[in-house]
Coordinates of C-alpha atoms and ligand atoms in Angstrom, one line a residue:
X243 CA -67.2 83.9 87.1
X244 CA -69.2 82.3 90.2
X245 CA -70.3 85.5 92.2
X246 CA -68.2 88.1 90.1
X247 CA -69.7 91.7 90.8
X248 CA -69.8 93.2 87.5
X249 CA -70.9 97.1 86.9
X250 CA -73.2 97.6 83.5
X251 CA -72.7 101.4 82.1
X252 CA -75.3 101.3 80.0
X253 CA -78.1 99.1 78.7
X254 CA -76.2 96.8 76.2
X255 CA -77.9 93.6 74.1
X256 CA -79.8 91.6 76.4
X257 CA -78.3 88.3 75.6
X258 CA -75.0 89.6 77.3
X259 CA -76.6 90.3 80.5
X260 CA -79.0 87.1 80.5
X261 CA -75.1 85.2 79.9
X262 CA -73.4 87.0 82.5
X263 CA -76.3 86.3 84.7
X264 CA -76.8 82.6 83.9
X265 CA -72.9 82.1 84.9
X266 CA -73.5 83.6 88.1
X267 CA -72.1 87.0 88.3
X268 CA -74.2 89.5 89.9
X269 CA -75.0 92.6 87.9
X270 CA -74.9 96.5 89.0
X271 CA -76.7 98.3 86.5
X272 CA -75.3 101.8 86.5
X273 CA -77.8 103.1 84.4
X274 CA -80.5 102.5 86.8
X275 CA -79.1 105.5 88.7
X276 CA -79.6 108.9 87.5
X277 CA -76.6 110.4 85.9
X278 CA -76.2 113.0 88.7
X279 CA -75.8 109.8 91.4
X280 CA -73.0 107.9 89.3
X281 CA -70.2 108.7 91.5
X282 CA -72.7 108.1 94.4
X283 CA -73.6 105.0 92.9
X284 CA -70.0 103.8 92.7
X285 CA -69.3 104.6 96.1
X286 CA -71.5 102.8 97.5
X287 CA -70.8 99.6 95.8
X288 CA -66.8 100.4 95.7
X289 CA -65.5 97.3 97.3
X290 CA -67.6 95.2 95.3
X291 CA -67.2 95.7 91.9
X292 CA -64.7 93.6 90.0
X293 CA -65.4 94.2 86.8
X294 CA -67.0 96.8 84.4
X295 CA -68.6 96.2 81.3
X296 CA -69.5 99.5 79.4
X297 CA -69.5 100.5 75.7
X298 CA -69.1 103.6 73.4
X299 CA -72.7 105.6 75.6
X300 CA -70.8 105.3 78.8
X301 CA -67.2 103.8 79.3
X302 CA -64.6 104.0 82.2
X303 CA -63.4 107.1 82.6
X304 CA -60.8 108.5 85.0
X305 CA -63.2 109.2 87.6
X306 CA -65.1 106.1 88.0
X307 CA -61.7 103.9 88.0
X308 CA -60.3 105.8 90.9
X309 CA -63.9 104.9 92.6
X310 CA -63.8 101.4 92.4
X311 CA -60.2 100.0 94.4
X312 CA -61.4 96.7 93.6
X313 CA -61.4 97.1 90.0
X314 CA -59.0 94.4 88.1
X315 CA -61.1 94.5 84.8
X316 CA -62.8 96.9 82.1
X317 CA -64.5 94.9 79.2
X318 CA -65.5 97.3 76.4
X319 CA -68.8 96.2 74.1
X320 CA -66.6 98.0 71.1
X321 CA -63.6 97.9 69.5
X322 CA -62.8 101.8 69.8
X323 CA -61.5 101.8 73.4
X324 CA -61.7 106.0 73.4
X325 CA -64.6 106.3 76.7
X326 CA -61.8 103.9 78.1
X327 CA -59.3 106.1 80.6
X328 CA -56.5 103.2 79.3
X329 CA -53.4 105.4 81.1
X330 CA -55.8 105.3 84.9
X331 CA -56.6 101.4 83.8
X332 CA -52.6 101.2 83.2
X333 CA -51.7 103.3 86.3
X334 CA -53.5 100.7 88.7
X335 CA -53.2 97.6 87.2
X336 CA -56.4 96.9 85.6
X337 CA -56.5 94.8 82.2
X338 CA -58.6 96.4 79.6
X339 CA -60.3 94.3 76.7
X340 CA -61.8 95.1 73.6
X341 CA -64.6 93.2 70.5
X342 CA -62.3 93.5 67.6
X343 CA -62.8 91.4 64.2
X344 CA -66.6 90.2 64.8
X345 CA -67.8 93.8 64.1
X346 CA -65.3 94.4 61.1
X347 CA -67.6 93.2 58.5
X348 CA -70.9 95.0 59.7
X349 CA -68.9 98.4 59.6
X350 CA -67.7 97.9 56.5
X351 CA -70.6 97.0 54.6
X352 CA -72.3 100.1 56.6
X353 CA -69.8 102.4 55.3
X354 CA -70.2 101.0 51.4
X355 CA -74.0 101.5 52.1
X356 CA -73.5 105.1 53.0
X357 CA -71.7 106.2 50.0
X358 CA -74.3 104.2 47.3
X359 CA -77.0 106.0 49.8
X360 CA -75.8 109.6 49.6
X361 CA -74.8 109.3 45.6
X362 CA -77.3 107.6 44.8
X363 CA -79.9 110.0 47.0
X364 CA -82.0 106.8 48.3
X365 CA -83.3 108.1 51.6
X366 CA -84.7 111.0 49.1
X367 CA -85.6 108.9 46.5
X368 CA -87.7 106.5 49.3
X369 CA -89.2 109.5 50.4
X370 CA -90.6 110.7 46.8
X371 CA -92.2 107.4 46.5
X372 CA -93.4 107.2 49.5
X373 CA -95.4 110.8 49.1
X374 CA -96.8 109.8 46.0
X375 CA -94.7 112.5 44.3
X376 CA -93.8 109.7 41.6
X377 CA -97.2 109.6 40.6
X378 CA -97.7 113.0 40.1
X379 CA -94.4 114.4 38.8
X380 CA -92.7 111.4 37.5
X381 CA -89.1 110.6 37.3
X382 CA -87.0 111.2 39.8
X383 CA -83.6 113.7 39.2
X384 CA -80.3 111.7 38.2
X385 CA -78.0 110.9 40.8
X386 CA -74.2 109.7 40.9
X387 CA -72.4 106.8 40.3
X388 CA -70.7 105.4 43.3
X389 CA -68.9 102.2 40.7
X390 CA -65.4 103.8 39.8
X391 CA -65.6 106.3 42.2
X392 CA -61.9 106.8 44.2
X393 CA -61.9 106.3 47.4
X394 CA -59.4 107.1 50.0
X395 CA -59.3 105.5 53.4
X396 CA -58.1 107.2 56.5
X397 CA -57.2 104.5 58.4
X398 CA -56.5 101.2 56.9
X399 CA -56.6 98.7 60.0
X400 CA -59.4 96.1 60.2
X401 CA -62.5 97.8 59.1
X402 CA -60.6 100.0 56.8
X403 CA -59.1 97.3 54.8
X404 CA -62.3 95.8 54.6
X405 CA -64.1 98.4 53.4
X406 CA -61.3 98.9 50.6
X407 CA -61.9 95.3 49.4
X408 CA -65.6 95.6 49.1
X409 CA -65.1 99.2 47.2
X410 CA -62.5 97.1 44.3
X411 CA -65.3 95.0 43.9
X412 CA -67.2 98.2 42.6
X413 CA -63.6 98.6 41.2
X414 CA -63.0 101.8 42.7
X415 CA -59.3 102.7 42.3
X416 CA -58.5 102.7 46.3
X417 CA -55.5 105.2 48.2
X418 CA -55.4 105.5 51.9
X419 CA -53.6 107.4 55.0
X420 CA -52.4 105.8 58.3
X421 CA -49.7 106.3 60.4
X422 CA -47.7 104.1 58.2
X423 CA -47.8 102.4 54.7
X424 CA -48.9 99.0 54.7
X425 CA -48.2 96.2 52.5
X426 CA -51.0 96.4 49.9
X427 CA -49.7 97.2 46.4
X428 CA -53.1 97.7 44.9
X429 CA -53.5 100.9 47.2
X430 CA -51.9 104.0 46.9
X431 CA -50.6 105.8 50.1
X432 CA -50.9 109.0 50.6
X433 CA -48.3 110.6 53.6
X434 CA -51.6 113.2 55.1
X435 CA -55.3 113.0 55.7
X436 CA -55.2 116.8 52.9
X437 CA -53.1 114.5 49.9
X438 CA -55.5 111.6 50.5
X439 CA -58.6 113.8 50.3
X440 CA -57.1 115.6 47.4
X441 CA -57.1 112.5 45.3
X442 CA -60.0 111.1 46.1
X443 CA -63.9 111.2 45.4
X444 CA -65.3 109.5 48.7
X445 CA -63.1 110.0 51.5
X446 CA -64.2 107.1 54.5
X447 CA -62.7 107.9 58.0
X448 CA -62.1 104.5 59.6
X449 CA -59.2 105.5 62.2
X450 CA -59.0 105.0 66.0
X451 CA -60.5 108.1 68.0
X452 CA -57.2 109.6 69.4
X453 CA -55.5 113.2 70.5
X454 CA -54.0 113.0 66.7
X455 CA -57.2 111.8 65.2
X456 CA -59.6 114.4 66.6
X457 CA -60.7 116.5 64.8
X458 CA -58.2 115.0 62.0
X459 CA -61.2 116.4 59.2
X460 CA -60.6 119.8 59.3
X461 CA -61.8 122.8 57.1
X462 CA -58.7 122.2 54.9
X463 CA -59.4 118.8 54.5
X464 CA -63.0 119.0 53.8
X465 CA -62.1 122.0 50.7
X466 CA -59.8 119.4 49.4
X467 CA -62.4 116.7 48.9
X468 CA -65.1 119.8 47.3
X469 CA -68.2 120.1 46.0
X470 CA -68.2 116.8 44.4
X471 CA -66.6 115.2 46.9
X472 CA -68.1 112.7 49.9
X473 CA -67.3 112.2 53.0
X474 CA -68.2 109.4 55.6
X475 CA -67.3 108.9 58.6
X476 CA -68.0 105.7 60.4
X477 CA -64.7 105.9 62.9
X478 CA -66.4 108.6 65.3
X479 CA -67.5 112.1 65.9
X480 CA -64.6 113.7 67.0
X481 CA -62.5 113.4 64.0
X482 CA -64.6 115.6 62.0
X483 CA -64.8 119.3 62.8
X484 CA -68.6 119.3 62.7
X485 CA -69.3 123.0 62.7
X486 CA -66.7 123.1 59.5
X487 CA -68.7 120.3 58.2
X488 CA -72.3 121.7 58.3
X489 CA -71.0 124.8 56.8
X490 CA -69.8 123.7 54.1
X491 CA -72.5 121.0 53.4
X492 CA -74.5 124.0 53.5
X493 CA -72.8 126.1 51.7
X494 CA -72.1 123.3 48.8
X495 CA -68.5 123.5 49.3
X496 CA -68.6 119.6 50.2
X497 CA -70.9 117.2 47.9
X498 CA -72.4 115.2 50.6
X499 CA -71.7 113.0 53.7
X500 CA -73.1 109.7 55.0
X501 CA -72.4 109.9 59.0
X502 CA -73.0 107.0 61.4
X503 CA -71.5 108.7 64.5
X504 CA -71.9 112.5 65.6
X505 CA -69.2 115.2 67.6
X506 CA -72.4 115.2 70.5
X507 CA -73.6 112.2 70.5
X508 CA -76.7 111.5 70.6
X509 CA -77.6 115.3 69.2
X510 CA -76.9 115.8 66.0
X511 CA -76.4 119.3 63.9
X512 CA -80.0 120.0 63.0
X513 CA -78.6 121.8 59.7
X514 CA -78.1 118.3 58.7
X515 CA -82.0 117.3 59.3
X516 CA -82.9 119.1 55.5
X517 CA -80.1 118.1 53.9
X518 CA -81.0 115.8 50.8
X519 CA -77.2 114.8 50.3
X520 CA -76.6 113.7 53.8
X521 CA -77.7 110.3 54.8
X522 CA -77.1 109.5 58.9
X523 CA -77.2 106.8 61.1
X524 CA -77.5 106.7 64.7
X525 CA -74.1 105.1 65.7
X526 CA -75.0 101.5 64.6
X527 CA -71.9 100.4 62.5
X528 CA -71.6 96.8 64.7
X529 CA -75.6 96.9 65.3
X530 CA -77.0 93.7 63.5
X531 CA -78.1 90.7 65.8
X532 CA -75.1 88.6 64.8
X533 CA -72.5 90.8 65.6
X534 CA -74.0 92.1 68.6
X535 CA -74.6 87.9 69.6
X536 CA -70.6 87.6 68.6
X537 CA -69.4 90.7 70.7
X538 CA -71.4 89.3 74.1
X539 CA -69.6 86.2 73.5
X540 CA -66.4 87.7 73.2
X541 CA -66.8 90.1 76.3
X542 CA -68.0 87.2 78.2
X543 CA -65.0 85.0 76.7
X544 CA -62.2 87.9 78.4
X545 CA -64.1 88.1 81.6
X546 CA -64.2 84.3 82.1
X547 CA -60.8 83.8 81.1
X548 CA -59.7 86.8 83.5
X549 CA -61.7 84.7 86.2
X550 CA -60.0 81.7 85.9
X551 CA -56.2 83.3 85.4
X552 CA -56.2 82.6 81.6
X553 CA -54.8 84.7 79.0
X554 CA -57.2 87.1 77.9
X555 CA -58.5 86.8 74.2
X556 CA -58.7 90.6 73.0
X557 CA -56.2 92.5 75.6
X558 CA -55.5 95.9 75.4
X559 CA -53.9 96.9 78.3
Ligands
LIG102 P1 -57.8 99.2 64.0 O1 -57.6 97.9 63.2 O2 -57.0 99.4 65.2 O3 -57.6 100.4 62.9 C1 -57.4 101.7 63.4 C2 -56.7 102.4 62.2 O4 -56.5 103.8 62.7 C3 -55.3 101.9 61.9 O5 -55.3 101.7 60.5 C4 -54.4 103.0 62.3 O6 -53.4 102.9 61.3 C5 -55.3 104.2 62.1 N1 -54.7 105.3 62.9 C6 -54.5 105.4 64.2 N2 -53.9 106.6 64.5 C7 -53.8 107.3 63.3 C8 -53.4 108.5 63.0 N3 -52.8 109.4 63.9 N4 -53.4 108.9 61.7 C9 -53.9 108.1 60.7 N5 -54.4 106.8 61.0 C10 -54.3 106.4 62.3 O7 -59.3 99.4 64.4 P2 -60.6 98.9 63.6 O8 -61.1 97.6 64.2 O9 -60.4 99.0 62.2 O10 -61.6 100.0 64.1 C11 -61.4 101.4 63.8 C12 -62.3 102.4 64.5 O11 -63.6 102.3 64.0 C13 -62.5 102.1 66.0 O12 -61.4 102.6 66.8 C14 -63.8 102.8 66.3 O13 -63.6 104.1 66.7 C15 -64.5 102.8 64.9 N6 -65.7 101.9 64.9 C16 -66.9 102.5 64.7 C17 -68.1 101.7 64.7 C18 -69.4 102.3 64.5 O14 -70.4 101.7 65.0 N7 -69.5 103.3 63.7 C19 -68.0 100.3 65.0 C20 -66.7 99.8 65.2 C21 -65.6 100.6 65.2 P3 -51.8 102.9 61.7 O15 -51.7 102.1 62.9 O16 -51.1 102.4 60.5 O17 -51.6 104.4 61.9

């Protein structure tokens, strides 16, 4: 790692850079430069740069690979590898690597917190106490049970399997979608994203972000789930048809939605803003200290090994 030019995208946790620091790599903070001098940037520090470590604000795209000829490594601060060009990365040899596992659990119990959040109307309900309303006008109006609730998964890998164990322990009866069935018994698969959301009461997207996922939650699939019917989406922006969304939020033909991550990130639908049955996050499914610690680690872990000729921990290309 001695001496290893690294490229930063964007301003990640601070113990990652302090680490890659403190093992000697010199670091080129991208995000120093305006956005409008990136390519510049790159240029300039082309035969340098060995390595790039980005995340979900600004990966590698096409462009920047074909800038940077020394380029053997891209270590994503994410699981998703979609701001990843992984056919360019393929094309010219360079070995792509990924956080997957440490952030399964944090996403998970984000995604359970959504749904009690938008049943349950808490954001509301903190607000009413917080103006004194429960003072004055007393109880507060009846929400919904989220225990027994059926929920449907699209997208059983990692974090969707572990978001389907925490909902049976609020035995919710739980049916998913993927590419193919898996070997749970307990869940009931369902062949399309429209059968899933037919059958279910809180539909949680929790797929990879590819061509056949985007926009994968379409206005058919969002009249299946209904007016009663929940939708959260902790996968990523794209897979929802966001206009068809805020319609028919709006127009109650969807019960509600708890959204960590947004079509235009970081602007979000400002529709949404006075909307009582929609609870949002800004994008911070893996964002809790010990995650974040356990990602660095783990993106520090590939580059090392890729230093020294070892195997890499979490390839993916
Ligand atoms: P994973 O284990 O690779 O799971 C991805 C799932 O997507 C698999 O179950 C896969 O199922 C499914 N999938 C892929 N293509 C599909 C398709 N065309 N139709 C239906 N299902 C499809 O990844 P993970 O670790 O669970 O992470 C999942 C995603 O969560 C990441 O890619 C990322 O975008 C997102 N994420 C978000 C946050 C956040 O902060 N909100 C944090 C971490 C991750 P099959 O292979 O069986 O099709």
């Amino acid at each position: 790692m001695e001496s290893l030019v690294v490229l930063i995208t964007y301003p990640l946790f601070p113990y990652l850079e302090q680490e890659l620091l403190r093992r000697g790599c010199h670091l080129l903070r991208l995000y120093h430069s305006p956005q409008t001098n990136h390519l510049a940037f790159l240029r300039a520090n082309a035969s340098s740069i060995r390595a790039v470590v980005c995340d979900t604000h600004v990966g590698a795209d096409a462009a920047m690979i074909e800038a940077l000829p020394a380029l053997e490594i891209v270590s994503t601060f994410s699981v998703g590898v979609d701001k990843v060009d992984l056919v360019k990365c393929k094309e010219r040899g360079v070995r792509v690597t990924n956080t997957p596992d440490v952030l399964t659990d944090d996403v998970a119990d984000l995604a359970i917190g959504l749904a009690i959040a938008v049943l349950r109307k808490l954001p509301a309900a903190d607000r009413f106490v917080r103006s004194g309303a429960s003072k004055k006008k007393g109880g507060y109006p009846l929400a919904t049970k989220f225990s027994g609730k059926r929920v449907g998964i699209l997208g059983l890998g990692r974090i969707g399997l572990a978001i389907a164990q925490r909902a049976e322990a609020f035995n919710c009866p739980v049916s998913y979608h993927s590419r193919s069935k898996k070997p749970h018994p307990n869940y009931k698969y369902y062949s399309s994203p429209l059968d899933l959301a037919s059958n279910c009461d809180v539909l949680v997207v929790s797929c990879s972000l590819t061509d056949e996922t985007r926009l994968i939650i379409n206005r058919e699939v969002i009249d299946a789930l209904g007016p009663q019917g929940v939708l959260l989406n902790i996968g990523r922006g794209p897979h929802v048809d966001e206009s068809e969304l805020v319609s028919a939020l709006v127009d109650g033909r969807l019960g509600g939605a708890g959204l960590d991550v947004f079509e235009n990130e970081p602007d979000i639908p400002e529709e949404l803003f006075q909307l009582d049955n929609v609870v949002m996050t800004p994008h911070v499914g893996s964002d809790t200290v010990e995650t974040s610690m356990a990602m660095a680690d783990l993106v520090i872990a590939n580059l090392e090994a890729h230093a020294m000729g070892r195997p890499l921990l979490t390839p993916v290309v």
